[in-house]
Coordinates of C-alpha atoms and ligand atoms in Angstrom, one line a residue:
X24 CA 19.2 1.3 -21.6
X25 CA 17.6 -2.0 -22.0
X26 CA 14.3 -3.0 -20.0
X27 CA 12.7 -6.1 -19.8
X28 CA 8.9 -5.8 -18.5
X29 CA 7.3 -8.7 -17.0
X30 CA 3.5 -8.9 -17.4
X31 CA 0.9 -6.8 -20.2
X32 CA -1.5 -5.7 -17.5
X33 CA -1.8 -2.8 -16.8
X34 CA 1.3 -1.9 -14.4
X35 CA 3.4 -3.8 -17.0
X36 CA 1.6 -1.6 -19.8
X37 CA 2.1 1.8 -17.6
X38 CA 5.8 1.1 -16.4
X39 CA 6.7 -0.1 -20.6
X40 CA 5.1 3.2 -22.1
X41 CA 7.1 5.7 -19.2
X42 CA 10.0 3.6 -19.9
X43 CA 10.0 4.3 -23.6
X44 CA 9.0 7.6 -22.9
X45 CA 12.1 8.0 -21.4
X46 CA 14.0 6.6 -24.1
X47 CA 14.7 2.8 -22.6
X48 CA 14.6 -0.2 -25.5
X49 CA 11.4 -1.7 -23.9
X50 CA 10.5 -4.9 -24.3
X51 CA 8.0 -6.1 -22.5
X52 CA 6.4 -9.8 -22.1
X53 CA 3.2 -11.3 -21.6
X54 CA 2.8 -14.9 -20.9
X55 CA -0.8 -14.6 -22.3
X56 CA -1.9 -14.2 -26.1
X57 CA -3.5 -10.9 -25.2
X58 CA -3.0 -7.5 -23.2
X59 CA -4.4 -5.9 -20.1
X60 CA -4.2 -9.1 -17.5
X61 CA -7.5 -8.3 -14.8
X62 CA -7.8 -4.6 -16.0
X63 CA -10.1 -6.0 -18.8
X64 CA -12.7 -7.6 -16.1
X65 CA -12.4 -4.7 -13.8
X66 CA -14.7 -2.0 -13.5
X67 CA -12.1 0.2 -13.8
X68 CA -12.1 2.3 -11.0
X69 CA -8.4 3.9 -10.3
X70 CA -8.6 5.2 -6.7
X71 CA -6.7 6.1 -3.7
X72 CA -8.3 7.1 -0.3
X73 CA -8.8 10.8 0.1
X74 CA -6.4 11.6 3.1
X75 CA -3.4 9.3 4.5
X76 CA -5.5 9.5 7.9
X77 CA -8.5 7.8 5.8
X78 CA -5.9 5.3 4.4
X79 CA -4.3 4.2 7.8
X80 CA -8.2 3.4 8.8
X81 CA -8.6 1.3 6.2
X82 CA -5.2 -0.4 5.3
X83 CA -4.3 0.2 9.1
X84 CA -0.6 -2.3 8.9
X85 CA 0.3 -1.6 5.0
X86 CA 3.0 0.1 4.0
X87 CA 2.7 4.0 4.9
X88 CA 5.9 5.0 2.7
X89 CA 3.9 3.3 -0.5
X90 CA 1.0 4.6 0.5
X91 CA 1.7 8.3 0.4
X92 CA 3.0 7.2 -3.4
X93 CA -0.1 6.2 -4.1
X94 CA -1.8 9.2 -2.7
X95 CA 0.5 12.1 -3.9
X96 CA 0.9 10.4 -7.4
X97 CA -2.3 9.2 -8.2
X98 CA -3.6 12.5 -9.5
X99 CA -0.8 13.0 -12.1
X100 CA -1.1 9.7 -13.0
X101 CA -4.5 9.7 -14.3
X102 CA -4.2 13.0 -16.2
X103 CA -1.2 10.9 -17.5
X104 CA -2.9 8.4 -18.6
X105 CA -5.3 10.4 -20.0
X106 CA -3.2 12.2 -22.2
X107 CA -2.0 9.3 -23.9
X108 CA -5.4 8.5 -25.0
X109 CA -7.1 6.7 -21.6
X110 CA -11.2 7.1 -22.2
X111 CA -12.2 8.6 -18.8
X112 CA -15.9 7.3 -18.1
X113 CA -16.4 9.2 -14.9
X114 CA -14.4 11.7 -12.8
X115 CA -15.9 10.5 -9.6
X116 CA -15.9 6.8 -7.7
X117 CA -18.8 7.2 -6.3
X118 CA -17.6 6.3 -2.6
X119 CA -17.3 9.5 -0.2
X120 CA -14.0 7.9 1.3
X121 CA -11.9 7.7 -2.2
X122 CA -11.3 10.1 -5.2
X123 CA -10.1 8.7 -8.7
X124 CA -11.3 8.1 -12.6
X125 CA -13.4 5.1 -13.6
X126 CA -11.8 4.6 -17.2
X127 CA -12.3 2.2 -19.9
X128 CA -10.3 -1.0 -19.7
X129 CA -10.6 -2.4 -23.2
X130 CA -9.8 1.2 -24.7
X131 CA -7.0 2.1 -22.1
X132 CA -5.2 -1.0 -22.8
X133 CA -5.6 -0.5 -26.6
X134 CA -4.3 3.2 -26.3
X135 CA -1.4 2.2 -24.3
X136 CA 0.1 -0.7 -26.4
X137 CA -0.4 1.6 -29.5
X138 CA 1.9 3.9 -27.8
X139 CA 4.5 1.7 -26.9
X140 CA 4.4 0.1 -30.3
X141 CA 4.6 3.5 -31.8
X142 CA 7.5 4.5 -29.6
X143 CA 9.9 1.4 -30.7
X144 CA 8.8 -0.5 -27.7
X145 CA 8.7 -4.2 -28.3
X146 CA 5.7 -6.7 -27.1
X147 CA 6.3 -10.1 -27.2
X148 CA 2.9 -11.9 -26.7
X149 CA 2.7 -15.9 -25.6
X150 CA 6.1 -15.6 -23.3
X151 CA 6.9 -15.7 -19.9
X152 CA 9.8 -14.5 -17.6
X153 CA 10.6 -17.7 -15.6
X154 CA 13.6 -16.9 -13.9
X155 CA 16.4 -13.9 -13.3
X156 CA 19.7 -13.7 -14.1
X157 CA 22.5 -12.1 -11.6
X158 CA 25.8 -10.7 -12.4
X159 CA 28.8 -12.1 -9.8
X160 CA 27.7 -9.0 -7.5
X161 CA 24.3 -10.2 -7.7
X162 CA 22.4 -7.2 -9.9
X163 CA 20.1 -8.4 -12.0
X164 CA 21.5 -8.5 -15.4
X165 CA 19.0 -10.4 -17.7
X166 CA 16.1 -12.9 -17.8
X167 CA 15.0 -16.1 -18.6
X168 CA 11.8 -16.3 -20.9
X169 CA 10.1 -19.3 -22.6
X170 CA 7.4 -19.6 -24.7
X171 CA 6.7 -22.1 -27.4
X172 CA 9.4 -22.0 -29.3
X173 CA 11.9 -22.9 -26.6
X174 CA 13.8 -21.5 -23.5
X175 CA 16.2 -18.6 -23.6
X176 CA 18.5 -16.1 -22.0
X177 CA 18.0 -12.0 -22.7
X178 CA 20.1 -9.8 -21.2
X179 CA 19.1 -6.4 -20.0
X180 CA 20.0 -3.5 -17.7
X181 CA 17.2 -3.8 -15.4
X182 CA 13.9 -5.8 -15.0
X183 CA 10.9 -5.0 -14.3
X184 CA 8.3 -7.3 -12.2
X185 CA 4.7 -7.0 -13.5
X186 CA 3.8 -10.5 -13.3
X187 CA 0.4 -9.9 -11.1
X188 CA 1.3 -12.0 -7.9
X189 CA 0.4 -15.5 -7.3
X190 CA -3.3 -15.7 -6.6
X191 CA -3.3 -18.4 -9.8
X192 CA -1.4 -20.4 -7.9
X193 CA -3.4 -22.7 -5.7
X194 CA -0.5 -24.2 -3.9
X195 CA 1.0 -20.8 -2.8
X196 CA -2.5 -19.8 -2.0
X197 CA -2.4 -22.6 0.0
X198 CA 0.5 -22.3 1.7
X199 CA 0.1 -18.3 3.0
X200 CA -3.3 -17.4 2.5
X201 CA -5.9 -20.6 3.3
X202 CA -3.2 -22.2 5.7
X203 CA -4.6 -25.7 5.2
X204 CA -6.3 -27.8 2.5
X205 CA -8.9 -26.4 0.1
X206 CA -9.0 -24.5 -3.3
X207 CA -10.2 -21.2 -3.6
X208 CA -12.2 -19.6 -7.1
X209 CA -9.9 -17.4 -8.8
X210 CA -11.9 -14.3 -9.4
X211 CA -9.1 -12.9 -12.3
X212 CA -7.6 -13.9 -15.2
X213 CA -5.5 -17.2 -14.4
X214 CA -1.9 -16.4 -15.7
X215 CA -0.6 -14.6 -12.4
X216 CA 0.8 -17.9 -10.3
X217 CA 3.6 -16.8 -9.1
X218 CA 6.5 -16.4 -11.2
X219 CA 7.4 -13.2 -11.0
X220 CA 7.7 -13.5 -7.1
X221 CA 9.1 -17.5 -7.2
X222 CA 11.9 -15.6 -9.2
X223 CA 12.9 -12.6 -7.2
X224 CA 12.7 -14.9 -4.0
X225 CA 15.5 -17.2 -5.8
X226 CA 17.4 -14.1 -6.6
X227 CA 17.4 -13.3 -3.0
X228 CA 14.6 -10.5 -2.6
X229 CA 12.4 -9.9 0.4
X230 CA 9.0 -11.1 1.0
X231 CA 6.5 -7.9 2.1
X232 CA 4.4 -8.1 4.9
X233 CA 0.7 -9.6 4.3
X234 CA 1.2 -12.8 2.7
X235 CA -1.7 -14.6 4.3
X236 CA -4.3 -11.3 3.0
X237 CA -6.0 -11.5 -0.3
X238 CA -8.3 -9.1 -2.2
X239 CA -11.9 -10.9 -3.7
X240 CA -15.1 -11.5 -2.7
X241 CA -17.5 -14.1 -1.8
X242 CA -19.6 -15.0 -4.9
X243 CA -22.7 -17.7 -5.2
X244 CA -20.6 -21.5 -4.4
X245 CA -20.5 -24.0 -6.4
X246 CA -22.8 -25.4 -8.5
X247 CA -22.8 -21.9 -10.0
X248 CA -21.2 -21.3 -13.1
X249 CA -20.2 -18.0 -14.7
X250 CA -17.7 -16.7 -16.9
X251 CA -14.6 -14.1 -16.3
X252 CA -16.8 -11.3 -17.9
X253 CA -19.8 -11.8 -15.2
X254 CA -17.5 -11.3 -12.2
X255 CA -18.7 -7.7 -11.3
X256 CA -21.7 -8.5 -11.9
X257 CA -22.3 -11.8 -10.1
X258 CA -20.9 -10.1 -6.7
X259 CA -22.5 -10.3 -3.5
X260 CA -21.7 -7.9 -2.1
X261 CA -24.6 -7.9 1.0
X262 CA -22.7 -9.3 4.2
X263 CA -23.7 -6.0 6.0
X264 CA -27.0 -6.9 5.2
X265 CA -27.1 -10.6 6.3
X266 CA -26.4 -12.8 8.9
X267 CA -23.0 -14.7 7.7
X268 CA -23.5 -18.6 9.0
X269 CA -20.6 -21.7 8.5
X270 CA -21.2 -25.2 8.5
X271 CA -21.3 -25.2 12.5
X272 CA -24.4 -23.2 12.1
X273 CA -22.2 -20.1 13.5
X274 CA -21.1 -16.6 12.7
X275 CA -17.5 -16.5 11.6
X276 CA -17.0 -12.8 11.2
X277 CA -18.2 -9.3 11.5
X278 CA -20.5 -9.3 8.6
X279 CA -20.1 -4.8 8.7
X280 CA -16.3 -4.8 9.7
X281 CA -15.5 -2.7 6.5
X282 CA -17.0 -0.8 3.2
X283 CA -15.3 -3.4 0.6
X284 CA -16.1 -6.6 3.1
X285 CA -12.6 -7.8 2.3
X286 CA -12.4 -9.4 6.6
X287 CA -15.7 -11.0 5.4
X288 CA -14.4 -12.5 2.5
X289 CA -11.1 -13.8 3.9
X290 CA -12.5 -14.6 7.0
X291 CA -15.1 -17.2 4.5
X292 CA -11.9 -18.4 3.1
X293 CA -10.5 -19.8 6.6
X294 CA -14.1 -21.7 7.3
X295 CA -14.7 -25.5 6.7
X296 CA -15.2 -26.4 3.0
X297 CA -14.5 -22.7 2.0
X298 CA -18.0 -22.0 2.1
X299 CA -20.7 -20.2 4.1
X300 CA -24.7 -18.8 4.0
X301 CA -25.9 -15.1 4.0
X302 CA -29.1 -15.2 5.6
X303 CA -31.3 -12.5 5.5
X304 CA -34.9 -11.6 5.5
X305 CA -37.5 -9.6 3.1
X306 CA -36.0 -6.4 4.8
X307 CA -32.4 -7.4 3.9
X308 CA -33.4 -7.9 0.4
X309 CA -35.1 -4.3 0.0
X310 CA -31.7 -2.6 1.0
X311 CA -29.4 -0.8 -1.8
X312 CA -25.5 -1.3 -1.6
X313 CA -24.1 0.8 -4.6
X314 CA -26.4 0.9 -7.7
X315 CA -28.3 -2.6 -7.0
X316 CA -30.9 -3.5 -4.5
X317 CA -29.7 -6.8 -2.7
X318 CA -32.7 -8.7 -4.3
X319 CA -31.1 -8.0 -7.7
X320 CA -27.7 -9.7 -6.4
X321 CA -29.9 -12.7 -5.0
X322 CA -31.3 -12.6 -7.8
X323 CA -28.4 -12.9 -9.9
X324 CA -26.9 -16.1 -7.8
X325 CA -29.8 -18.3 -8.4
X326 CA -29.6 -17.0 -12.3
X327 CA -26.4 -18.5 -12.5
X328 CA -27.0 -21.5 -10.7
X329 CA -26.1 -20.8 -6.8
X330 CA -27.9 -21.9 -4.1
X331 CA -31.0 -20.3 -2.8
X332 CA -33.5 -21.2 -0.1
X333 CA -36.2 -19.2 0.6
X334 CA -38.4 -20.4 3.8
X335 CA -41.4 -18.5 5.6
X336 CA -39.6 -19.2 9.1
X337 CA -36.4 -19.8 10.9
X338 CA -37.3 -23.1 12.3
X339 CA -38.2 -24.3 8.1
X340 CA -34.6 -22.5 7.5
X341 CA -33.2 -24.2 9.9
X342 CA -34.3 -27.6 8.2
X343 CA -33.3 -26.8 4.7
X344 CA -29.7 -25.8 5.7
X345 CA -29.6 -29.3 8.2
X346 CA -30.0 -31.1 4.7
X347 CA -27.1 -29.4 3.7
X348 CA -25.0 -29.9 6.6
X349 CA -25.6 -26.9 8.7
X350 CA -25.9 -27.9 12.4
X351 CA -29.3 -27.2 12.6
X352 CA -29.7 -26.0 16.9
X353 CA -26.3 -24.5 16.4
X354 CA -27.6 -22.2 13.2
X355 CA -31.2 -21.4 15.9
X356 CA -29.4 -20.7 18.5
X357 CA -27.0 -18.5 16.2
X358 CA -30.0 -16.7 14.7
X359 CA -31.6 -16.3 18.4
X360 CA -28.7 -14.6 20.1
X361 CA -28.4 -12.4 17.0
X362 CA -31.8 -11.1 16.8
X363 CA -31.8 -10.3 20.7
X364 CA -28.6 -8.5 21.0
X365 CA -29.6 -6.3 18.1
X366 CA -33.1 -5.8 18.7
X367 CA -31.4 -4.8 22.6
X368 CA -28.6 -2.6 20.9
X369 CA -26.2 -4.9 21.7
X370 CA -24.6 -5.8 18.8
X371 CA -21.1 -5.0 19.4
X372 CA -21.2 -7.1 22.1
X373 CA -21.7 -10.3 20.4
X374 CA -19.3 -12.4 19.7
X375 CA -17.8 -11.8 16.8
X376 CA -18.9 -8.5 17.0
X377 CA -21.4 -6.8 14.7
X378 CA -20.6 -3.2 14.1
X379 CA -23.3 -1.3 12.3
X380 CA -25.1 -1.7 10.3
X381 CA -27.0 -4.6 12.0
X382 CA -30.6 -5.2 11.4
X383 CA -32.4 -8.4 12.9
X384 CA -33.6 -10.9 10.1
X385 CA -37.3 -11.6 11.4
X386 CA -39.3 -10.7 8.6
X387 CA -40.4 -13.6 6.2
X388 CA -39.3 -15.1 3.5
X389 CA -36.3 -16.0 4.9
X390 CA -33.6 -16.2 2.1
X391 CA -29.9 -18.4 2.5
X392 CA -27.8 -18.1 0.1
X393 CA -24.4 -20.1 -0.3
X394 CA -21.6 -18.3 -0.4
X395 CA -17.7 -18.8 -1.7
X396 CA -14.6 -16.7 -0.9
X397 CA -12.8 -16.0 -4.3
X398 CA -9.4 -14.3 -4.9
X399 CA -9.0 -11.5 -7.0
X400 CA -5.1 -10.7 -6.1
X401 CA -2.9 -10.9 -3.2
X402 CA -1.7 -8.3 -0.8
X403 CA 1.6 -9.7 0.3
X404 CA 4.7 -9.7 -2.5
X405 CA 7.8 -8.6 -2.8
X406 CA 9.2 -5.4 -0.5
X407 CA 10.0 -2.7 -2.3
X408 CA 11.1 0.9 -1.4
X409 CA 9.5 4.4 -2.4
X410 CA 11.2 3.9 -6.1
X411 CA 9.9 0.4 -6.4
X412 CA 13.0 -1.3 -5.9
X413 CA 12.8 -5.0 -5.0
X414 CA 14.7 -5.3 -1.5
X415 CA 17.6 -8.1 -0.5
X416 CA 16.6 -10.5 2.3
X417 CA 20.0 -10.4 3.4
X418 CA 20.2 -6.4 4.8
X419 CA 16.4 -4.8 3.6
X420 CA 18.8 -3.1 0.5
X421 CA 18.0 -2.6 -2.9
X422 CA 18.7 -5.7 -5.2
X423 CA 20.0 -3.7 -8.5
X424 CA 18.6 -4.2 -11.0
X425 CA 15.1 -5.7 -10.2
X426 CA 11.7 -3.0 -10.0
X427 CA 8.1 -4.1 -8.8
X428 CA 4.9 -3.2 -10.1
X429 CA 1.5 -3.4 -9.7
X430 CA -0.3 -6.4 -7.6
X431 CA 3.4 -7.6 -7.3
X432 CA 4.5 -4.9 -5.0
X433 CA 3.5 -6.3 -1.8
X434 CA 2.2 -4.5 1.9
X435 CA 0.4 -1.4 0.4
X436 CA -2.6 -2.5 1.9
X437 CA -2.1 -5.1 4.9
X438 CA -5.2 -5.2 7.5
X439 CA -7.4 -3.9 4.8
X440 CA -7.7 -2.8 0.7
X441 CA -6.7 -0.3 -1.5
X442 CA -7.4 -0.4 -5.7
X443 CA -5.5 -2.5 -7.3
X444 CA -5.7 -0.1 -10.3
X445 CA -4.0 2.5 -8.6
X446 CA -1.1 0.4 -7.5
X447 CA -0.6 -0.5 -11.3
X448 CA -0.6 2.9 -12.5
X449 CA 1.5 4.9 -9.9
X450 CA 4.3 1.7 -9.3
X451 CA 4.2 1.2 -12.5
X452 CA 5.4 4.7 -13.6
X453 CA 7.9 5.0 -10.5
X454 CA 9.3 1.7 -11.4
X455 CA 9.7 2.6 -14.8
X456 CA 11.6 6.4 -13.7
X457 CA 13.4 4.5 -11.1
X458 CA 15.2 1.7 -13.5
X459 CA 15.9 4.6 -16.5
X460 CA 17.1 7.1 -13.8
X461 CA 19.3 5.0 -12.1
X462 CA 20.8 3.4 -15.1
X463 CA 21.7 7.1 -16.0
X464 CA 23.6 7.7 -12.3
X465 CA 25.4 4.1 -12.8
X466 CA 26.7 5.3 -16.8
X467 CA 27.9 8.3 -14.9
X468 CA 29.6 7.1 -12.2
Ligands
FAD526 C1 -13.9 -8.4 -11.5 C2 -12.8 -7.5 -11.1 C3 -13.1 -6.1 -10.8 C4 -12.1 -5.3 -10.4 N1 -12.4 -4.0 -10.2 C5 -11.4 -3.1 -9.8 C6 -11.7 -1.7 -9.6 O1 -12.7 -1.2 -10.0 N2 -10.7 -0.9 -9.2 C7 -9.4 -1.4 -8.8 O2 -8.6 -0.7 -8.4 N3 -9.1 -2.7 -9.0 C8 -10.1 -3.6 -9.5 N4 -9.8 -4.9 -9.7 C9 -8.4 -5.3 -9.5 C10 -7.5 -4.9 -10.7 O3 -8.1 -5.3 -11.9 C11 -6.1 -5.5 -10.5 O4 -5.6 -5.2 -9.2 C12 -5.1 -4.9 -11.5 O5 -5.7 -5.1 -12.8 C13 -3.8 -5.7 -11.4 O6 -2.9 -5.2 -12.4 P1 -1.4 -5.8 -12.6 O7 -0.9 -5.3 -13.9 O8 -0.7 -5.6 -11.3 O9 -1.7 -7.4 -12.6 P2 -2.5 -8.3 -13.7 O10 -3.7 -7.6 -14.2 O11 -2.7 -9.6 -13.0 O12 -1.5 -8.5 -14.9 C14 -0.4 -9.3 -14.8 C15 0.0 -9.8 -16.2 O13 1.2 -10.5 -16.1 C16 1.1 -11.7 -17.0 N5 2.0 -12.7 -16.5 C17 1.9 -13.5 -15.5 N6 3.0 -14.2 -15.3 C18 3.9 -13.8 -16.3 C19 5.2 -14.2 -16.7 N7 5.9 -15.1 -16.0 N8 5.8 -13.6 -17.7 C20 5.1 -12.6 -18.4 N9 3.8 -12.2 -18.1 C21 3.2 -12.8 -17.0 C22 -0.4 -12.1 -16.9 O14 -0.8 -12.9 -18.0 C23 -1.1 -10.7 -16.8 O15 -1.5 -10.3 -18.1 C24 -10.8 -5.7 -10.2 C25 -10.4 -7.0 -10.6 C26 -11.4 -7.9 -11.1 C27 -11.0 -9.3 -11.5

């Protein structure tokens, strides 16, 4: 059969080598000049949550058919991957709630596209699917692709989306996800806006639950500069530990709601300007989240040029951030009612709520630092069934022909987040099985 792979990260990679594995004339496409899409900036952590009970806490609306793939395939998938020549760097994740590998991006990627090549796969570097072509009965027979050298057709027995969603594109991010003007800092490679999903929609496919969610993190605003290599690194990942203030001089959020502080981050997202303070005091900055003290991520910010204000009290805090266009009794008062309702226990009484940990900020220097939501990938895409099959608006049932993979498989982890990795490896296998096997049944038929 022929096989046409959308995207070179790494659920385009995964579903290309099981494809050719299972004798399918692969080829598979990359709009960039290079392999291995966000994989390469990750940290490379391929998890799943221990127990579907664990994974219902913490993705409580996603998709619990896709997330019991996830779960019962992960395992097999890694050793998969590391048979065909995946460095693992660690065994562990280092978070009591997940199990999975951390392996080497650069090196994984490498291994895999040997393979392919190796196994008569084709890679075609600088092109990009940008549409789908349909058969009178509507299966997906074929593909659009362009790249420098012009626009053409390809046909094919079945297509593969690996395309990486549309958190590149700042007008669907704007439609779904932010709801309203703004521009949010991609924190990924830029090449995923959309097409893969724009193209499934036109050939009538379903849209997932989750749209408006996004995966990222809030990293030091603007003026700070940093490049895609410095993203892990450059996190700040300390809401738990700080008060989280917007331009009202209010709390927005629950700064503890969960481990990854993905509610924090897309709550930020929905605030005025896209922007927000952490403020926190010399106790916050002595806590440890993960290998770093927060002091080291503070730290890091005003390295790369965020903004930092360190004050002796409140009141002086309170002045600086005024400057800035904080509303100064607003941010007091915020501070105030804070303090008291933890130092009183209260915490989950305040509104938002502050679930635990909470710590009151009352030791100087106080320390503000300005804060921007960035995307990493979306949540919502395109609905897909246990084999990865890309659903029909019109009755729920499989379009033929069209596969998911990866970030563009949408609804695994609505209300929450699950690794990104994971989704790559384990959709990107099942697509792969799914689009040989059942071009086997159809020959048969
Ligand atoms: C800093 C950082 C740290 C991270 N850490 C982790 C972690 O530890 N664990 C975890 O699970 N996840 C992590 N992630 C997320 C994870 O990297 C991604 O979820 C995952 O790599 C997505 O893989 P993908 O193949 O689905 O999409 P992508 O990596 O986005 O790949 C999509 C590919 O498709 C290509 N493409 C786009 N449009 C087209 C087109 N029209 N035609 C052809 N090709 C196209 C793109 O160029 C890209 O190469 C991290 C991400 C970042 C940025």
């Amino acid at each position: 059969m022929r096989l046409i792979i959308a995207g070179g990260g790494l659920a385009g990679l995964v579903a290309a080598l099981r494809a050719v594995e299972l004798g399918a004339q692969v080829n598979l496409l990359e709009k960039g000049g290079h392999l291995g899409g966000s994989f390469l900036y990750s940290s490379g952590y391929v998890w799943s949550y221990r127990d579907l009970e664990a994974y219902r806490r913490q993705a409580p609306a996603g998709d619990t058919v896709l997330q019991k793939l996830i779960l019962n395939r992960l395992e097999e998938g890694l050793l998969w991957l590391e048979d065909r020549g995946a460095p693992v760097l660690s065994r562990e994740t280092n978070n009591p709630l997940t199990f999975g590998f951390r392996l080497d991006p650069d090196r994984t990627v490498a291994a895999l596209a040997k393979r392919i090549f190796v196994g008569g796969g084709r890679i075609s570097l600088g092109t990009a699917l940008d549409g789908l072509v349909q058969d009178v009965d509507g299966r997906v027979s074929g593909m659009q692709a362009s790249a420098k050298a012009g626009r053409w057709t390809e046909a094919s027995d079945a297509v593969v989306l690996a395309s990486g969603g549309f958190a590149g594109d700042p007008e669907l991010v704007r439609r779904y996800i932010i709801g309203g003007p703004g521009r949010m800092r991609l924190r990924a490679h830029p090449r995923s806006t959309g097409d893969g999903f724009r193209a499934a929609l036109a050939a009538g496919a379903l849209e997932s639950a989750g749209l408006e969610e996004f995966y990222g993190r809030n990293l030091p605003a603007p003026p700070a500069e940093f490049s895609p290599e410095r993203f892990v690194e450059v996190s700040q990942l300390y809401g738990r530990n700080a008060v989280a203030i917007n331009s009202n001089g209010e709390r927005y959020a629950d700064e503890s709601a969960d481990w990854s502080e993905t509610t924090l981050t897309r709550a930020t997202a929905l605030q005025p300007g896209l922007r927000a303070w952490y403020v926190l005091d010399a106790a916050g900055l002595q806590k440890r989240v993960r290998e770093r003290t927060v002091g080291e991520m503070v730290a890091t910010a005003r390295r790369v040029g965020g903004i930092v204000l360190q004050e002796e009290s409140l009141e002086e805090m309170a002045d600086r951030l005024a400057e800035r266009g904080v509303v100064r009794e607003n941010f007091l008062r915020t501070m105030n009612e804070y303090n008291a309702a933890v130092v009183d226990g209260r915490s989950e009484s305040l509104f938002p709520r502050r679930s635990a940990p909470a710590a009151p900020v009352r030791t100087p220097p106080f320390v503000a630092v300005e804060i921007a939501p960035t995307i990493t990938h979306t949540i919502g895409g395109l609905a897909v069934d246990g084999g990865c099959r890309v659903l029909r608006r019109s009755d729920g049932r499989p379009l033929l022909g069209l596969y998911a993979a990866g970030v563009e498989v949408g609804g695994v982890s609505v209300g929450g987040y699950s690794s990104g990795l994971a989704t790559a490896l384990v959709f990107g296998r099942a697509a792969a099985a799914s689009a040989v096997r059942e071009d086997a049944a159809a020959a048969t038929d």
